[in-house]
Amino acid sequence: MKKGVFPDNFLWGGATAANQVEGAWNIDGKGLSVADCSNYKPKADPKDYKAQHVITVKDIEEAMKSQNTEIYPKRHGIDFYNRFREDLDLFAEMGFKTLRVSIAWTRIFPNGTEDEPNEKGLQYYEDLFIEMKKRNIEPLVTLSHYEMPLYLSNNYDGWYKREVVDFFVKFCKVVFKRYKNYVKYWLTFNEIDSIFRHPFTTAGIVNERYPSDKLEEIIYQSLHHQFIASSLATKYCHEIIPDSKIGCMLTRTLYYPENCNPKNCLLAQKDNRDNYFYSDVQVFGEYPLFVKREWKKKGINVKFENGDEEILKLYTVDFVSFSYYMSLVSSINAEEKEKVSGNLTAGVKNPFLDVTEWNWQIDPDGLHFSLIDLYDRYRKPLFIVENGIGSKDKVEEDGSIIDDYRIDYFRQHITAISNAIDDGVEVMGYTPWGSIDLVSMSTCQMSKRYGFIYVDLDDEGKGTYNRSRKKSFYWYKKVISSNGSDLE
Ligand code: BGP
C-alpha cells in the first residue's frame, strides 16, 4: 500500500440505483419500469444466473396485473424515497464526498412518451440533490440504470426502435435543464455491455418476442441506438451544463489466460477486446473494425441513419467509469473446467482466487491490472463507480454487525487503487456498490448485502427498514478522513 497517493479532490463515496433503493414504485405518478417486473425466486439457485434472470411475456403480463411488492422487491427497495434525508445523514457522517444515484426515467416520463414531464418526479430529485449539496455530497447521476419504462418495452420493442432514442434524449434534456445547478457529474448507460447478458433489464427486449436467429442482430441494433443516445446525451449535457463531466460505464471483467499456451493467451485477448468494445465506441467515437468484420461474417445488418457516424465521433465521453467485481479465466478447454458465476455471467474458475458466497471471484490485483490497462488504452480519467462484496451479515445480540470480511475486501481493493495511482493512473474517485444494503439486481435478495449501513429487511420484504451502522461503517469513515492513508 502506497500512502498519501490519493489526490486531495478524490471523490470517495458510494453507489446506488433508483430501482434498487427508492421503492415507492407507484407513488407520485411514477410509471412501471422493467425493474418492477423483476421477481424474487426463492427456489432458484442464487448462483445460477440464468435461472434468476429469464423473463417471458407471461411474466410481464402477471407483473402488470400485480400490486404485490414482496414478489417484486424492487418495488419496495429500502424506502429511500421517503428516508433519503436520514440516509444522507449517515453518508455524510462517513464523510462521503459523492453519492452515485440514478434518475428513474419513469418518475419523469411514466411511459417514456408523454409530452410533458411529471412535476412530482422532477421535484423529488431536486429535493434529493439539494439535500446532498447541504451535506457537501456531490451527486454523480446515472441517466439509465436498468429502469426503462415498461411501456417502451411493450410498445416500441425497447431500444430496438429508433424512436426510443428521441424519447431518451428528451428525458435527458429535461433533467439537464432542471438540475444544471446541482449536478456536475453524469453517467449515460450503466454497464452498457450488459445488453447481451440481460436484454430485458438493459434494453427492454424480451427474447421470446423475436425469432431466435434474429436476436443477435436485434441486440446489436438496440445497442447502436444506446450508443447514439449516449453520444447525444453527452452533446446536450455539455451544451446545457458547460462545466459538466459525463462518462460511459462499463462492466470491467478482466480475463486471464488459463496458462501460457498461446492459444489461451489469444482467447484471453479476444475476451478482453470484446469487453472493451463498448467503451472503445464511447471513447474513440467509432466502432472497432473487428466488430464490423464480425457482423459481416455473421450476416448481421445494423442500420445506421445518416449522421450516426458523425454523432459518435463528435460527442465522446470525458471520463471512463466502470464496475469491477471479478476476473475470469479464458480457456480453450472451458467445457471441462470448474465454473464460477458473476455479474450474470459465468466463466472458468481461477485456482488462485477465493470466491464470495455467491461464487464471484475476488481479485484485487485484477483491479490494479484493469486500471493500468484502461488508462493505457484511453488516456482518460477513470472512475470506479461500483465494487464490493455481497455477503450475508449476522446481527449480534447487542445489534452490532462485525463484517470483517467486508473490511478485508475493501482494504485489498483500495490498496490496489493506490498502487495503480502510484503507477501513474489518473483515478477520479471510488464509489463502492451499495454502501447501504439494497435489493440485489440479479437475485432480488436483500440478504445479499453490500452496505456499510445495515437495513433491517429480509428477502420476503419483512422488517422495520431501520438502519444501523456496521463495523465497516466506522472503518470506511476512517479511510475517507485519512484520504486513503489509514486502512488498518
Ligand atoms: C451491477 C449492477 C448493480 C448491482 C451490482 C451487484 O452489475 O450495475 O445494479 O446490483 O452489479 O449485483 P447484484 O445486485 O446482482 O449482486
Short mmCIF file of C-alpha atoms and ligand atoms in Angstrom, two decimals:
data_model
loop_
_atom_site.label_atom_id
_atom_site.label_comp_id
_atom_site.label_asym_id
_atom_site.label_seq_id
_atom_site.Cartn_x
_atom_site.Cartn_y
_atom_site.Cartn_z
CA MET A 1 0.00 0.00 0.00
CA LYS A 2 1.40 3.36 -1.08
CA LYS A 3 0.50 6.04 1.46
CA GLY A 4 -0.56 9.55 0.55
CA VAL A 5 -1.15 8.88 -3.16
CA PHE A 6 -4.84 9.78 -3.36
CA PRO A 7 -5.32 13.29 -4.76
CA ASP A 8 -6.93 15.88 -2.44
CA ASN A 9 -10.05 16.10 -4.59
CA PHE A 10 -10.51 12.30 -4.76
CA LEU A 11 -14.23 11.51 -4.80
CA TRP A 12 -14.80 8.94 -2.04
CA GLY A 13 -18.40 7.81 -1.71
CA GLY A 14 -20.88 5.09 -2.51
CA ALA A 15 -23.16 3.95 -5.33
CA THR A 16 -26.87 3.15 -5.64
CA ALA A 17 -29.53 2.83 -8.34
CA ALA A 18 -33.07 4.19 -8.12
CA ASN A 19 -34.79 0.87 -8.80
CA GLN A 20 -32.85 -0.92 -6.05
CA VAL A 21 -33.32 1.62 -3.27
CA GLU A 22 -36.20 4.04 -3.78
CA GLY A 23 -39.29 1.81 -3.53
CA ALA A 24 -42.43 3.98 -3.95
CA TRP A 25 -42.94 2.15 -7.23
CA ASN A 26 -46.40 3.60 -7.91
CA ILE A 27 -46.22 6.85 -5.96
CA ASP A 28 -46.40 10.44 -7.23
CA GLY A 29 -47.19 9.46 -10.80
CA LYS A 30 -44.33 7.01 -11.37
CA GLY A 31 -44.91 4.58 -14.27
CA LEU A 32 -43.96 0.91 -14.36
CA SER A 33 -40.37 0.17 -15.31
CA VAL A 34 -38.73 -3.06 -16.39
CA ALA A 35 -37.33 -3.35 -12.85
CA ASP A 36 -40.87 -3.57 -11.45
CA CYS A 37 -41.25 -6.91 -13.25
CA SER A 38 -38.15 -8.43 -11.72
CA ASN A 39 -39.31 -11.08 -9.26
CA TYR A 40 -37.77 -12.82 -6.28
CA LYS A 41 -37.43 -16.54 -6.94
CA PRO A 42 -36.90 -18.21 -3.55
CA LYS A 43 -36.49 -21.64 -5.10
CA ALA A 44 -33.92 -20.67 -7.73
CA ASP A 45 -30.26 -21.24 -7.00
CA PRO A 46 -28.86 -17.73 -6.42
CA LYS A 47 -25.63 -18.86 -8.08
CA ASP A 48 -27.48 -19.89 -11.24
CA TYR A 49 -27.63 -16.64 -13.16
CA LYS A 50 -29.84 -17.97 -15.95
CA ALA A 51 -32.49 -19.31 -13.58
CA GLN A 52 -32.55 -15.90 -11.91
CA HIS A 53 -32.93 -13.82 -14.97
CA VAL A 54 -35.18 -15.32 -17.58
CA ILE A 55 -38.22 -13.16 -18.37
CA THR A 56 -41.19 -14.15 -20.50
CA VAL A 57 -44.19 -12.31 -21.93
CA LYS A 58 -46.32 -14.15 -19.36
CA ASP A 59 -44.09 -12.90 -16.52
CA ILE A 60 -44.59 -9.35 -17.74
CA GLU A 61 -48.36 -9.73 -18.02
CA GLU A 62 -48.51 -11.10 -14.48
CA ALA A 63 -46.34 -8.29 -13.16
CA MET A 64 -48.56 -5.69 -14.81
CA LYS A 65 -51.62 -7.09 -13.07
CA SER A 66 -49.98 -7.46 -9.68
CA GLN A 67 -49.83 -4.95 -6.84
CA ASN A 68 -47.51 -7.19 -4.86
CA THR A 69 -44.25 -5.77 -3.54
CA GLU A 70 -42.90 -8.90 -1.85
CA ILE A 71 -42.69 -10.92 -5.05
CA TYR A 72 -41.32 -7.82 -6.79
CA PRO A 73 -38.89 -6.48 -4.16
CA LYS A 74 -37.56 -3.62 -6.30
CA ARG A 75 -40.99 -2.08 -5.83
CA HIS A 76 -40.28 -1.56 -2.12
CA GLY A 77 -36.49 -1.17 -2.30
CA ILE A 78 -35.26 0.16 1.02
CA ASP A 79 -37.75 3.05 1.00
CA PHE A 80 -35.02 5.54 0.12
CA TYR A 81 -37.76 7.63 -1.50
CA ASN A 82 -39.06 8.54 1.96
CA ARG A 83 -35.93 8.06 4.04
CA PHE A 84 -33.26 9.68 1.91
CA ARG A 85 -32.59 12.50 4.41
CA GLU A 86 -31.76 10.01 7.15
CA ASP A 87 -29.58 8.03 4.72
CA LEU A 88 -27.76 11.13 3.54
CA ASP A 89 -27.01 11.99 7.17
CA LEU A 90 -25.36 8.60 7.55
CA PHE A 91 -23.39 9.00 4.31
CA ALA A 92 -22.31 12.47 5.44
CA GLU A 93 -21.26 11.00 8.80
CA MET A 94 -18.94 8.64 6.90
CA GLY A 95 -17.55 11.70 5.12
CA PHE A 96 -18.85 10.91 1.61
CA LYS A 97 -17.69 13.41 -0.99
CA THR A 98 -20.02 11.93 -3.58
CA LEU A 99 -23.00 9.63 -3.92
CA ARG A 100 -23.93 7.83 -7.11
CA VAL A 101 -27.69 7.77 -7.68
CA SER A 102 -29.77 7.24 -10.79
CA ILE A 103 -32.86 9.04 -12.01
CA ALA A 104 -35.77 6.70 -12.66
CA TRP A 105 -36.95 7.65 -16.14
CA THR A 106 -40.50 6.56 -15.17
CA ARG A 107 -40.73 9.20 -12.43
CA ILE A 108 -40.15 11.91 -15.03
CA PHE A 109 -41.92 10.33 -18.04
CA PRO A 110 -44.07 7.46 -16.70
CA ASN A 111 -44.44 5.78 -20.12
CA GLY A 112 -41.48 7.46 -21.75
CA THR A 113 -43.65 9.04 -24.46
CA GLU A 114 -45.51 11.88 -22.70
CA ASP A 115 -45.25 15.45 -23.99
CA GLU A 116 -44.76 16.96 -20.56
CA PRO A 117 -42.65 15.68 -17.66
CA ASN A 118 -44.17 14.72 -14.33
CA GLU A 119 -43.52 17.60 -11.93
CA LYS A 120 -43.68 15.45 -8.79
CA GLY A 121 -40.89 13.24 -10.09
CA LEU A 122 -38.76 16.24 -11.01
CA GLN A 123 -39.33 17.77 -7.59
CA TYR A 124 -38.29 14.58 -5.82
CA TYR A 125 -34.85 14.56 -7.43
CA GLU A 126 -34.47 18.29 -6.95
CA ASP A 127 -35.08 17.81 -3.22
CA LEU A 128 -32.61 14.93 -3.19
CA PHE A 129 -29.87 16.98 -4.86
CA ILE A 130 -30.49 19.99 -2.62
CA GLU A 131 -30.18 17.78 0.45
CA MET A 132 -26.98 16.25 -0.92
CA LYS A 133 -25.48 19.67 -1.55
CA LYS A 134 -26.38 20.76 2.00
CA ARG A 135 -24.23 17.89 3.24
CA ASN A 136 -21.39 18.63 0.78
CA ILE A 137 -22.07 15.43 -1.14
CA GLU A 138 -21.53 15.85 -4.87
CA PRO A 139 -24.19 14.00 -6.90
CA LEU A 140 -22.94 11.52 -9.50
CA VAL A 141 -26.00 10.72 -11.59
CA THR A 142 -26.65 7.77 -13.90
CA LEU A 143 -29.20 8.55 -16.60
CA SER A 144 -30.11 4.94 -17.27
CA HIS A 145 -29.63 2.18 -14.72
CA TYR A 146 -31.79 -0.82 -15.61
CA GLU A 147 -35.10 1.04 -15.25
CA MET A 148 -36.52 1.97 -18.66
CA PRO A 149 -40.28 2.46 -18.94
CA LEU A 150 -42.06 -0.87 -19.37
CA TYR A 151 -44.37 0.86 -21.84
CA LEU A 152 -41.45 1.29 -24.23
CA SER A 153 -40.58 -2.38 -23.92
CA ASN A 154 -44.17 -3.40 -24.67
CA ASN A 155 -44.91 -0.89 -27.43
CA TYR A 156 -41.56 0.02 -29.02
CA ASP A 157 -39.59 -3.23 -28.69
CA GLY A 158 -37.44 -1.49 -26.08
CA TRP A 159 -34.29 0.05 -27.53
CA TYR A 160 -34.80 -1.80 -30.81
CA LYS A 161 -36.99 1.01 -32.17
CA ARG A 162 -35.16 4.16 -33.14
CA GLU A 163 -37.89 6.41 -31.65
CA VAL A 164 -36.68 5.42 -28.20
CA VAL A 165 -33.51 7.45 -28.83
CA ASP A 166 -35.68 10.59 -29.17
CA PHE A 167 -37.69 9.77 -26.05
CA PHE A 168 -34.49 9.27 -24.07
CA VAL A 169 -32.85 12.43 -25.37
CA LYS A 170 -35.93 14.38 -24.43
CA PHE A 171 -35.75 12.95 -20.91
CA CYS A 172 -32.04 13.87 -20.72
CA LYS A 173 -32.63 17.45 -21.83
CA VAL A 174 -35.36 17.87 -19.22
CA VAL A 175 -33.16 16.63 -16.38
CA PHE A 176 -30.06 18.54 -17.54
CA LYS A 177 -32.06 21.78 -17.59
CA ARG A 178 -33.73 21.14 -14.27
CA TYR A 179 -30.63 20.02 -12.35
CA LYS A 180 -27.92 22.07 -14.03
CA ASN A 181 -27.22 23.97 -10.82
CA TYR A 182 -26.86 20.83 -8.73
CA VAL A 183 -25.29 18.08 -10.82
CA LYS A 184 -21.90 18.27 -12.48
CA TYR A 185 -21.01 14.57 -12.85
CA TRP A 186 -23.14 12.31 -15.07
CA LEU A 187 -23.01 8.77 -16.45
CA THR A 188 -25.01 7.70 -19.50
CA PHE A 189 -25.83 3.94 -19.51
CA ASN A 190 -25.00 1.69 -16.60
CA GLU A 191 -22.97 -1.32 -17.78
CA ILE A 192 -23.88 -0.73 -21.41
CA ASP A 193 -22.25 -4.07 -22.29
CA SER A 194 -24.86 -5.93 -20.22
CA ILE A 195 -27.36 -5.83 -23.09
CA PHE A 196 -26.18 -9.28 -24.20
CA ARG A 197 -26.38 -10.73 -20.66
CA HIS A 198 -29.86 -9.48 -19.86
CA PRO A 199 -31.52 -7.79 -22.85
CA PHE A 200 -34.76 -7.10 -20.97
CA THR A 201 -33.24 -5.39 -17.93
CA THR A 202 -30.85 -3.35 -20.05
CA ALA A 203 -32.92 -2.62 -23.14
CA GLY A 204 -36.49 -3.86 -22.68
CA ILE A 205 -36.01 -6.71 -25.16
CA VAL A 206 -37.99 -9.87 -24.43
CA ASN A 207 -36.21 -12.70 -26.25
CA GLU A 208 -39.29 -14.79 -26.96
CA ARG A 209 -40.86 -11.95 -28.97
CA TYR A 210 -38.34 -12.47 -31.79
CA PRO A 211 -37.06 -15.32 -33.95
CA SER A 212 -34.02 -16.71 -32.18
CA ASP A 213 -31.83 -16.44 -35.29
CA LYS A 214 -32.52 -12.67 -35.41
CA LEU A 215 -31.87 -11.98 -31.76
CA GLU A 216 -28.18 -11.11 -32.06
CA GLU A 217 -28.91 -8.57 -34.79
CA ILE A 218 -31.76 -7.09 -32.73
CA ILE A 219 -29.48 -6.71 -29.73
CA TYR A 220 -26.71 -5.06 -31.78
CA GLN A 221 -29.26 -2.67 -33.30
CA SER A 222 -30.59 -1.77 -29.86
CA LEU A 223 -27.05 -1.28 -28.61
CA HIS A 224 -26.36 1.01 -31.56
CA HIS A 225 -29.35 3.09 -30.51
CA GLN A 226 -27.98 3.28 -26.98
CA PHE A 227 -24.59 4.41 -28.30
CA ILE A 228 -26.28 7.17 -30.31
CA ALA A 229 -28.41 8.15 -27.32
CA SER A 230 -25.30 8.21 -25.13
CA SER A 231 -23.49 10.49 -27.59
CA LEU A 232 -26.46 12.84 -27.86
CA ALA A 233 -26.80 12.90 -24.07
CA THR A 234 -23.11 13.88 -23.96
CA LYS A 235 -23.70 16.65 -26.50
CA TYR A 236 -26.65 18.16 -24.63
CA CYS A 237 -25.03 17.72 -21.24
CA HIS A 238 -22.08 19.83 -22.40
CA GLU A 239 -24.34 22.41 -24.04
CA ILE A 240 -26.74 22.80 -21.14
CA ILE A 241 -24.22 22.41 -18.28
CA PRO A 242 -20.92 23.81 -19.60
CA ASP A 243 -18.79 22.76 -16.60
CA SER A 244 -20.20 19.21 -16.51
CA LYS A 245 -18.29 15.95 -16.90
CA ILE A 246 -20.03 12.96 -18.41
CA GLY A 247 -18.75 9.40 -18.59
CA CYS A 248 -19.52 6.00 -20.05
CA MET A 249 -19.91 2.98 -17.75
CA LEU A 250 -18.56 -0.49 -18.43
CA THR A 251 -18.69 -3.77 -16.53
CA ARG A 252 -14.96 -4.38 -16.47
CA THR A 253 -14.45 -8.11 -16.49
CA LEU A 254 -10.80 -8.98 -16.74
CA TYR A 255 -9.84 -12.22 -18.49
CA TYR A 256 -6.58 -14.04 -17.75
CA PRO A 257 -5.31 -16.83 -19.98
CA GLU A 258 -5.53 -20.17 -18.19
CA ASN A 259 -1.79 -20.64 -18.77
CA CYS A 260 0.93 -19.55 -21.19
CA ASN A 261 -0.39 -21.71 -24.01
CA PRO A 262 -0.51 -19.10 -26.80
CA LYS A 263 -3.98 -20.35 -27.75
CA ASN A 264 -5.25 -19.44 -24.27
CA CYS A 265 -3.47 -16.07 -24.50
CA LEU A 266 -5.16 -15.35 -27.80
CA LEU A 267 -8.51 -16.31 -26.34
CA ALA A 268 -7.99 -14.03 -23.34
CA GLN A 269 -7.04 -11.22 -25.70
CA LYS A 270 -10.25 -11.77 -27.63
CA ASP A 271 -12.36 -11.88 -24.45
CA ASN A 272 -10.81 -8.64 -23.18
CA ARG A 273 -11.25 -6.97 -26.54
CA ASP A 274 -14.91 -7.99 -26.61
CA ASN A 275 -15.29 -6.36 -23.20
CA TYR A 276 -13.52 -3.15 -24.28
CA PHE A 277 -15.60 -2.83 -27.46
CA TYR A 278 -18.31 -0.86 -25.64
CA SER A 279 -16.07 1.77 -24.07
CA ASP A 280 -14.00 1.90 -27.28
CA VAL A 281 -17.05 3.20 -29.14
CA GLN A 282 -17.80 5.79 -26.47
CA VAL A 283 -14.20 6.99 -26.08
CA PHE A 284 -12.88 6.74 -29.66
CA GLY A 285 -16.20 7.65 -31.28
CA GLU A 286 -16.26 4.78 -33.75
CA TYR A 287 -16.87 1.07 -33.96
CA PRO A 288 -13.76 -1.10 -33.88
CA LEU A 289 -13.08 -2.84 -37.19
CA PHE A 290 -13.22 -6.27 -35.60
CA VAL A 291 -16.88 -5.76 -34.69
CA LYS A 292 -17.80 -4.68 -38.20
CA ARG A 293 -15.98 -7.71 -39.61
CA GLU A 294 -17.83 -9.98 -37.22
CA TRP A 295 -21.17 -8.53 -38.37
CA LYS A 296 -20.20 -9.15 -41.96
CA LYS A 297 -19.19 -12.75 -41.28
CA LYS A 298 -22.42 -13.45 -39.41
CA GLY A 299 -24.66 -11.57 -41.84
CA ILE A 300 -25.69 -9.08 -39.16
CA ASN A 301 -27.09 -5.88 -40.56
CA VAL A 302 -27.11 -2.92 -38.17
CA LYS A 303 -28.88 0.11 -39.63
CA PHE A 304 -27.05 3.41 -39.34
CA GLU A 305 -29.04 6.56 -40.07
CA ASN A 306 -27.46 9.47 -41.89
CA GLY A 307 -25.22 11.33 -39.48
CA ASP A 308 -24.85 8.49 -36.95
CA GLU A 309 -21.14 8.11 -37.55
CA GLU A 310 -20.64 11.82 -37.09
CA ILE A 311 -22.65 11.84 -33.85
CA LEU A 312 -20.49 9.05 -32.41
CA LYS A 313 -17.31 10.83 -33.46
CA LEU A 314 -18.23 14.30 -32.22
CA TYR A 315 -19.63 13.56 -28.78
CA THR A 316 -17.27 11.29 -26.93
CA VAL A 317 -17.11 10.96 -23.15
CA ASP A 318 -15.00 12.97 -20.69
CA PHE A 319 -14.09 10.06 -18.46
CA VAL A 320 -14.43 6.30 -18.25
CA SER A 321 -16.28 4.76 -15.35
CA PHE A 322 -16.66 1.08 -14.64
CA SER A 323 -17.84 -1.52 -12.20
CA TYR A 324 -15.31 -4.04 -11.04
CA TYR A 325 -16.27 -7.18 -9.17
CA MET A 326 -14.19 -10.02 -10.53
CA SER A 327 -11.86 -11.51 -13.07
CA LEU A 328 -12.42 -14.69 -15.07
CA VAL A 329 -10.22 -17.17 -16.88
CA SER A 330 -10.13 -17.80 -20.62
CA SER A 331 -9.51 -21.41 -21.52
CA ILE A 332 -9.74 -23.25 -24.80
CA ASN A 333 -10.93 -26.21 -22.76
CA ALA A 334 -13.58 -24.28 -20.86
CA GLU A 335 -16.22 -27.04 -21.06
CA GLU A 336 -14.09 -29.36 -18.94
CA LYS A 337 -13.30 -26.77 -16.28
CA GLU A 338 -14.90 -25.83 -13.00
CA LYS A 339 -17.01 -22.68 -13.35
CA VAL A 340 -17.75 -19.61 -11.25
CA SER A 341 -20.68 -17.25 -11.61
CA GLY A 342 -20.63 -13.49 -11.65
CA ASN A 343 -22.38 -10.37 -12.85
CA LEU A 344 -24.93 -12.51 -14.62
CA THR A 345 -22.16 -14.14 -16.49
CA ALA A 346 -20.16 -17.29 -15.91
CA GLY A 347 -16.61 -18.32 -16.51
CA VAL A 348 -13.78 -20.66 -15.68
CA LYS A 349 -12.58 -20.70 -12.10
CA ASN A 350 -9.17 -19.33 -11.19
CA PRO A 351 -7.47 -21.73 -8.71
CA PHE A 352 -5.51 -18.84 -7.14
CA LEU A 353 -8.57 -16.87 -6.08
CA ASP A 354 -11.26 -17.10 -3.41
CA VAL A 355 -14.93 -16.64 -4.22
CA THR A 356 -17.76 -14.83 -2.43
CA GLU A 357 -20.79 -16.68 -1.06
CA TRP A 358 -22.38 -16.06 -4.47
CA ASN A 359 -19.41 -17.58 -6.26
CA TRP A 360 -17.98 -14.30 -7.56
CA GLN A 361 -14.20 -14.43 -7.81
CA ILE A 362 -12.36 -11.97 -5.54
CA ASP A 363 -9.37 -10.40 -7.27
CA PRO A 364 -7.98 -7.05 -6.06
CA ASP A 365 -4.88 -7.38 -8.25
CA GLY A 366 -7.26 -7.60 -11.20
CA LEU A 367 -8.47 -4.10 -10.31
CA HIS A 368 -4.89 -2.83 -10.33
CA PHE A 369 -4.38 -4.56 -13.69
CA SER A 370 -7.63 -3.16 -15.11
CA LEU A 371 -6.86 0.40 -14.04
CA ILE A 372 -3.49 0.34 -15.80
CA ASP A 373 -4.93 -1.31 -18.87
CA LEU A 374 -7.89 1.08 -19.19
CA TYR A 375 -5.70 4.13 -18.68
CA ASP A 376 -3.11 2.99 -21.21
CA ARG A 377 -5.89 2.36 -23.71
CA TYR A 378 -7.93 5.54 -23.25
CA ARG A 379 -5.77 8.18 -21.51
CA LYS A 380 -8.93 9.44 -19.85
CA PRO A 381 -9.60 9.85 -16.13
CA LEU A 382 -11.07 6.69 -14.62
CA PHE A 383 -13.82 6.38 -12.04
CA ILE A 384 -14.54 3.12 -10.20
CA VAL A 385 -18.27 3.54 -9.69
CA GLU A 386 -19.04 0.03 -8.39
CA ASN A 387 -17.07 -2.53 -6.43
CA GLY A 388 -17.99 -4.59 -3.40
CA ILE A 389 -18.81 -7.93 -1.84
CA GLY A 390 -22.30 -9.36 -1.45
CA SER A 391 -22.43 -11.18 1.89
CA LYS A 392 -24.86 -12.48 4.46
CA ASP A 393 -24.40 -10.36 7.58
CA LYS A 394 -25.15 -11.53 11.13
CA VAL A 395 -26.73 -9.16 13.63
CA GLU A 396 -25.28 -9.84 17.10
CA GLU A 397 -27.41 -9.78 20.22
CA ASP A 398 -26.32 -6.23 21.02
CA GLY A 399 -27.29 -5.17 17.49
CA SER A 400 -23.74 -4.85 16.17
CA ILE A 401 -22.59 -6.27 12.83
CA ILE A 402 -18.99 -7.38 12.69
CA ASP A 403 -18.32 -7.51 8.95
CA ASP A 404 -14.56 -8.01 8.96
CA TYR A 405 -14.79 -9.83 5.60
CA ARG A 406 -16.11 -6.62 4.03
CA ILE A 407 -13.35 -4.52 5.59
CA ASP A 408 -10.82 -7.01 4.34
CA TYR A 409 -12.27 -6.94 0.83
CA PHE A 410 -12.23 -3.12 0.66
CA ARG A 411 -8.79 -2.87 2.24
CA GLN A 412 -7.38 -5.01 -0.55
CA HIS A 413 -9.23 -3.20 -3.32
CA ILE A 414 -8.34 0.28 -2.06
CA THR A 415 -4.73 -0.85 -1.82
CA ALA A 416 -4.98 -1.94 -5.46
CA ILE A 417 -6.27 1.52 -6.43
CA SER A 418 -3.48 3.25 -4.56
CA ASN A 419 -0.94 1.02 -6.30
CA ALA A 420 -2.42 1.91 -9.69
CA ILE A 421 -2.33 5.63 -8.85
CA ASP A 422 1.27 5.19 -7.84
CA ASP A 423 1.85 3.60 -11.25
CA GLY A 424 0.62 6.80 -12.89
CA VAL A 425 -3.07 6.11 -13.42
CA GLU A 426 -5.50 9.03 -13.08
CA VAL A 427 -8.41 7.96 -10.87
CA MET A 428 -11.19 10.45 -10.09
CA GLY A 429 -12.98 8.55 -7.37
CA TYR A 430 -14.29 5.39 -5.83
CA THR A 431 -17.93 4.63 -5.05
CA PRO A 432 -18.34 1.13 -3.58
CA TRP A 433 -21.57 -0.54 -4.62
CA GLY A 434 -24.50 -0.30 -2.28
CA SER A 435 -22.82 1.49 0.60
CA ILE A 436 -26.23 0.84 2.16
CA ASP A 437 -27.91 -2.60 1.87
CA LEU A 438 -30.27 -2.70 -1.08
CA VAL A 439 -32.22 -5.12 -3.26
CA SER A 440 -29.92 -7.26 -5.39
CA MET A 441 -30.11 -6.54 -9.08
CA SER A 442 -29.70 -10.16 -10.16
CA THR A 443 -31.42 -12.17 -7.44
CA CYS A 444 -33.78 -9.60 -5.85
CA GLN A 445 -32.49 -10.76 -2.47
CA MET A 446 -31.98 -8.42 0.48
CA SER A 447 -29.76 -10.99 2.15
CA LYS A 448 -27.04 -10.35 -0.44
CA ARG A 449 -25.78 -7.33 1.42
CA TYR A 450 -23.25 -4.81 0.15
CA GLY A 451 -23.63 -1.93 2.59
CA PHE A 452 -21.66 -0.17 5.31
CA ILE A 453 -25.16 0.52 6.61
CA TYR A 454 -27.43 -2.37 7.54
CA VAL A 455 -31.12 -2.25 6.60
CA ASP A 456 -33.47 -4.39 8.65
CA LEU A 457 -35.34 -6.13 5.86
CA ASP A 458 -35.35 -9.75 4.68
CA ASP A 459 -35.79 -11.49 1.34
CA GLU A 460 -39.56 -11.70 1.86
CA GLY A 461 -39.80 -7.95 2.45
CA LYS A 462 -40.31 -8.29 6.21
CA GLY A 463 -38.58 -5.97 8.66
CA THR A 464 -38.61 -2.50 10.15
CA TYR A 465 -36.48 -0.82 7.45
CA ASN A 466 -34.38 0.57 10.33
CA ARG A 467 -30.81 1.50 9.50
CA SER A 468 -27.76 0.66 11.62
CA ARG A 469 -24.00 1.12 11.31
CA LYS A 470 -21.88 -1.95 10.59
CA LYS A 471 -18.27 -2.23 11.74
CA SER A 472 -17.21 -1.37 8.18
CA PHE A 473 -19.07 1.96 8.52
CA TYR A 474 -16.52 3.19 11.06
CA TRP A 475 -13.65 1.73 9.08
CA TYR A 476 -14.66 3.43 5.81
CA LYS A 477 -15.17 6.70 7.68
CA LYS A 478 -11.54 6.50 8.81
CA VAL A 479 -10.39 5.65 5.30
CA ILE A 480 -12.11 8.75 3.92
CA SER A 481 -10.93 11.09 6.66
CA SER A 482 -7.34 9.94 6.11
CA ASN A 483 -7.80 10.24 2.32
CA GLY A 484 -7.00 6.57 1.87
CA SER A 485 -3.88 6.51 4.07
CA ASP A 486 -5.34 4.64 7.04
CA LEU A 487 -6.65 1.23 6.02
CA GLU A 488 -5.97 -0.53 9.33
C1 BGP B 1 -24.01 -4.44 -11.22
C2 BGP B 1 -25.21 -3.51 -11.30
C3 BGP B 1 -25.80 -3.11 -10.00
C4 BGP B 1 -25.62 -4.11 -8.88
C5 BGP B 1 -24.34 -4.87 -8.87
C6 BGP B 1 -24.30 -6.05 -7.92
O1 BGP B 1 -23.99 -5.26 -12.32
O2 BGP B 1 -24.89 -2.33 -12.00
O3 BGP B 1 -27.09 -2.64 -10.20
O4 BGP B 1 -26.68 -4.58 -8.29
O5 BGP B 1 -23.97 -5.32 -10.15
O6 BGP B 1 -25.07 -7.09 -8.46
P1 BGP B 1 -26.12 -7.93 -7.63
O7 BGP B 1 -27.06 -6.93 -7.05
O8 BGP B 1 -26.77 -8.81 -8.60
O9 BGP B 1 -25.34 -8.63 -6.59
#
